[in-house]
Amino acid sequence: PGATQVQEKLDPPDVWEKTRTFTPLKRIGQPLDVAKAVAFLASSDAKFITGTNLFVDGGLVHNVGAMNMMFGDMIDDYYN
């Protein structure tokens, strides 16, 4: 999944706000967004779907290059 908010305190608020601005749907994903996609894929409604990727990210994958330019060093510092 894309940026999914599971706890408010995991990341600094500015990370969430910047991520929200890069997301075409202009919001951070919630666990229920991911759960609904999983439920669909596990249902008989998805019985003819094979070998594909389902991005549950509010369109964020389309802006990854821009995010790297904006967040690059901050992400490296935070996770390393």
PDB file of C-alpha atoms in Angstrom:
ATOM      1  CA  PRO A   1       0.000   0.000   0.000  1.00  0.00           C
ATOM      2  CA  GLY A   2       0.896   3.632  -0.255  1.00  0.00           C
ATOM      3  CA  ALA A   3       1.144   6.004   2.672  1.00  0.00           C
ATOM      4  CA  THR A   4      -1.189   4.502   5.267  1.00  0.00           C
ATOM      5  CA  GLN A   5      -1.644   6.167   8.626  1.00  0.00           C
ATOM      6  CA  VAL A   6      -1.688   3.544  11.354  1.00  0.00           C
ATOM      7  CA  GLN A   7      -0.495   5.714  14.246  1.00  0.00           C
ATOM      8  CA  GLU A   8      -0.281   9.487  14.422  1.00  0.00           C
ATOM      9  CA  LYS A   9       3.087   9.511  16.211  1.00  0.00           C
ATOM     10  CA  LEU A  10       5.055   7.241  13.858  1.00  0.00           C
ATOM     11  CA  ASP A  11       6.214  10.018  11.546  1.00  0.00           C
ATOM     12  CA  PRO A  12       6.602  13.762  12.010  1.00  0.00           C
ATOM     13  CA  PRO A  13       3.428  15.653  10.982  1.00  0.00           C
ATOM     14  CA  ASP A  14       5.264  17.448   8.168  1.00  0.00           C
ATOM     15  CA  VAL A  15       5.932  14.087   6.498  1.00  0.00           C
ATOM     16  CA  TRP A  16       2.190  13.354   6.454  1.00  0.00           C
ATOM     17  CA  GLU A  17       1.340  16.813   5.125  1.00  0.00           C
ATOM     18  CA  LYS A  18       3.936  16.691   2.339  1.00  0.00           C
ATOM     19  CA  THR A  19       2.836  13.179   1.389  1.00  0.00           C
ATOM     20  CA  ARG A  20      -0.785  14.340   1.275  1.00  0.00           C
ATOM     21  CA  THR A  21       0.144  17.129  -1.173  1.00  0.00           C
ATOM     22  CA  PHE A  22       1.759  14.605  -3.544  1.00  0.00           C
ATOM     23  CA  THR A  23      -1.195  12.213  -3.416  1.00  0.00           C
ATOM     24  CA  PRO A  24      -3.713  12.893  -6.212  1.00  0.00           C
ATOM     25  CA  LEU A  25      -6.635  12.065  -3.888  1.00  0.00           C
ATOM     26  CA  LYS A  26      -5.177  14.551  -1.351  1.00  0.00           C
ATOM     27  CA  ARG A  27      -5.457  12.297   1.683  1.00  0.00           C
ATOM     28  CA  ILE A  28      -3.453   9.669   3.548  1.00  0.00           C
ATOM     29  CA  GLY A  29      -4.721   6.110   3.328  1.00  0.00           C
ATOM     30  CA  GLN A  30      -6.380   4.429   6.262  1.00  0.00           C
ATOM     31  CA  PRO A  31      -6.153   0.738   7.208  1.00  0.00           C
ATOM     32  CA  LEU A  32      -9.760   0.270   6.031  1.00  0.00           C
ATOM     33  CA  ASP A  33      -8.741   1.344   2.507  1.00  0.00           C
ATOM     34  CA  VAL A  34      -6.255  -1.529   2.377  1.00  0.00           C
ATOM     35  CA  ALA A  35      -8.660  -3.969   4.058  1.00  0.00           C
ATOM     36  CA  LYS A  36     -11.358  -3.307   1.459  1.00  0.00           C
ATOM     37  CA  ALA A  37      -8.925  -4.001  -1.387  1.00  0.00           C
ATOM     38  CA  VAL A  38      -7.852  -7.253   0.282  1.00  0.00           C
ATOM     39  CA  ALA A  39     -11.487  -8.266   0.838  1.00  0.00           C
ATOM     40  CA  PHE A  40     -12.246  -7.626  -2.833  1.00  0.00           C
ATOM     41  CA  LEU A  41      -9.277  -9.684  -4.040  1.00  0.00           C
ATOM     42  CA  ALA A  42     -10.259 -12.524  -1.707  1.00  0.00           C
ATOM     43  CA  SER A  43     -13.873 -12.467  -2.894  1.00  0.00           C
ATOM     44  CA  SER A  44     -15.512 -14.275  -5.787  1.00  0.00           C
ATOM     45  CA  ASP A  45     -15.852 -10.876  -7.505  1.00  0.00           C
ATOM     46  CA  ALA A  46     -12.125 -11.096  -8.252  1.00  0.00           C
ATOM     47  CA  LYS A  47     -12.148 -14.701  -9.497  1.00  0.00           C
ATOM     48  CA  PHE A  48     -10.946 -13.737 -12.990  1.00  0.00           C
ATOM     49  CA  ILE A  49      -8.104 -11.511 -11.784  1.00  0.00           C
ATOM     50  CA  THR A  50      -4.653 -13.077 -11.979  1.00  0.00           C
ATOM     51  CA  GLY A  51      -1.081 -11.830 -11.867  1.00  0.00           C
ATOM     52  CA  THR A  52      -1.631  -8.127 -11.437  1.00  0.00           C
ATOM     53  CA  ASN A  53      -0.640  -5.389  -9.023  1.00  0.00           C
ATOM     54  CA  LEU A  54      -3.307  -3.405  -7.246  1.00  0.00           C
ATOM     55  CA  PHE A  55      -1.968  -0.123  -5.950  1.00  0.00           C
ATOM     56  CA  VAL A  56      -3.888   1.042  -2.887  1.00  0.00           C
ATOM     57  CA  ASP A  57      -2.162   4.397  -2.657  1.00  0.00           C
ATOM     58  CA  GLY A  58      -4.541   7.168  -3.699  1.00  0.00           C
ATOM     59  CA  GLY A  59      -2.518   7.619  -6.889  1.00  0.00           C
ATOM     60  CA  LEU A  60       0.758   8.246  -5.052  1.00  0.00           C
ATOM     61  CA  VAL A  61       2.719   5.884  -7.321  1.00  0.00           C
ATOM     62  CA  HIS A  62       2.257   8.384 -10.153  1.00  0.00           C
ATOM     63  CA  ASN A  63       4.175  11.033  -8.212  1.00  0.00           C
ATOM     64  CA  VAL A  64       7.088   8.958  -6.876  1.00  0.00           C
ATOM     65  CA  GLY A  65       9.707  10.904  -8.838  1.00  0.00           C
ATOM     66  CA  ALA A  66       8.488  14.209  -7.438  1.00  0.00           C
ATOM     67  CA  MET A  67       8.431  12.758  -3.929  1.00  0.00           C
ATOM     68  CA  ASN A  68      12.040  11.600  -4.230  1.00  0.00           C
ATOM     69  CA  MET A  69      13.090  15.103  -5.224  1.00  0.00           C
ATOM     70  CA  MET A  70      11.190  16.637  -2.294  1.00  0.00           C
ATOM     71  CA  PHE A  71      11.861  14.040   0.425  1.00  0.00           C
ATOM     72  CA  GLY A  72      15.064  12.287  -0.681  1.00  0.00           C
ATOM     73  CA  ASP A  73      17.483  13.270   2.095  1.00  0.00           C
ATOM     74  CA  MET A  74      14.791  13.425   4.767  1.00  0.00           C
ATOM     75  CA  ILE A  75      13.677   9.848   4.021  1.00  0.00           C
ATOM     76  CA  ASP A  76      17.253   8.576   4.026  1.00  0.00           C
ATOM     77  CA  ASP A  77      17.978  10.270   7.358  1.00  0.00           C
ATOM     78  CA  TYR A  78      14.744   9.031   8.947  1.00  0.00           C
ATOM     79  CA  TYR A  79      15.038   5.373   7.963  1.00  0.00           C
ATOM     80  CA  ASN A  80      18.809   4.908   8.192  1.00  0.00           C
TER      81      ASN A  80
END
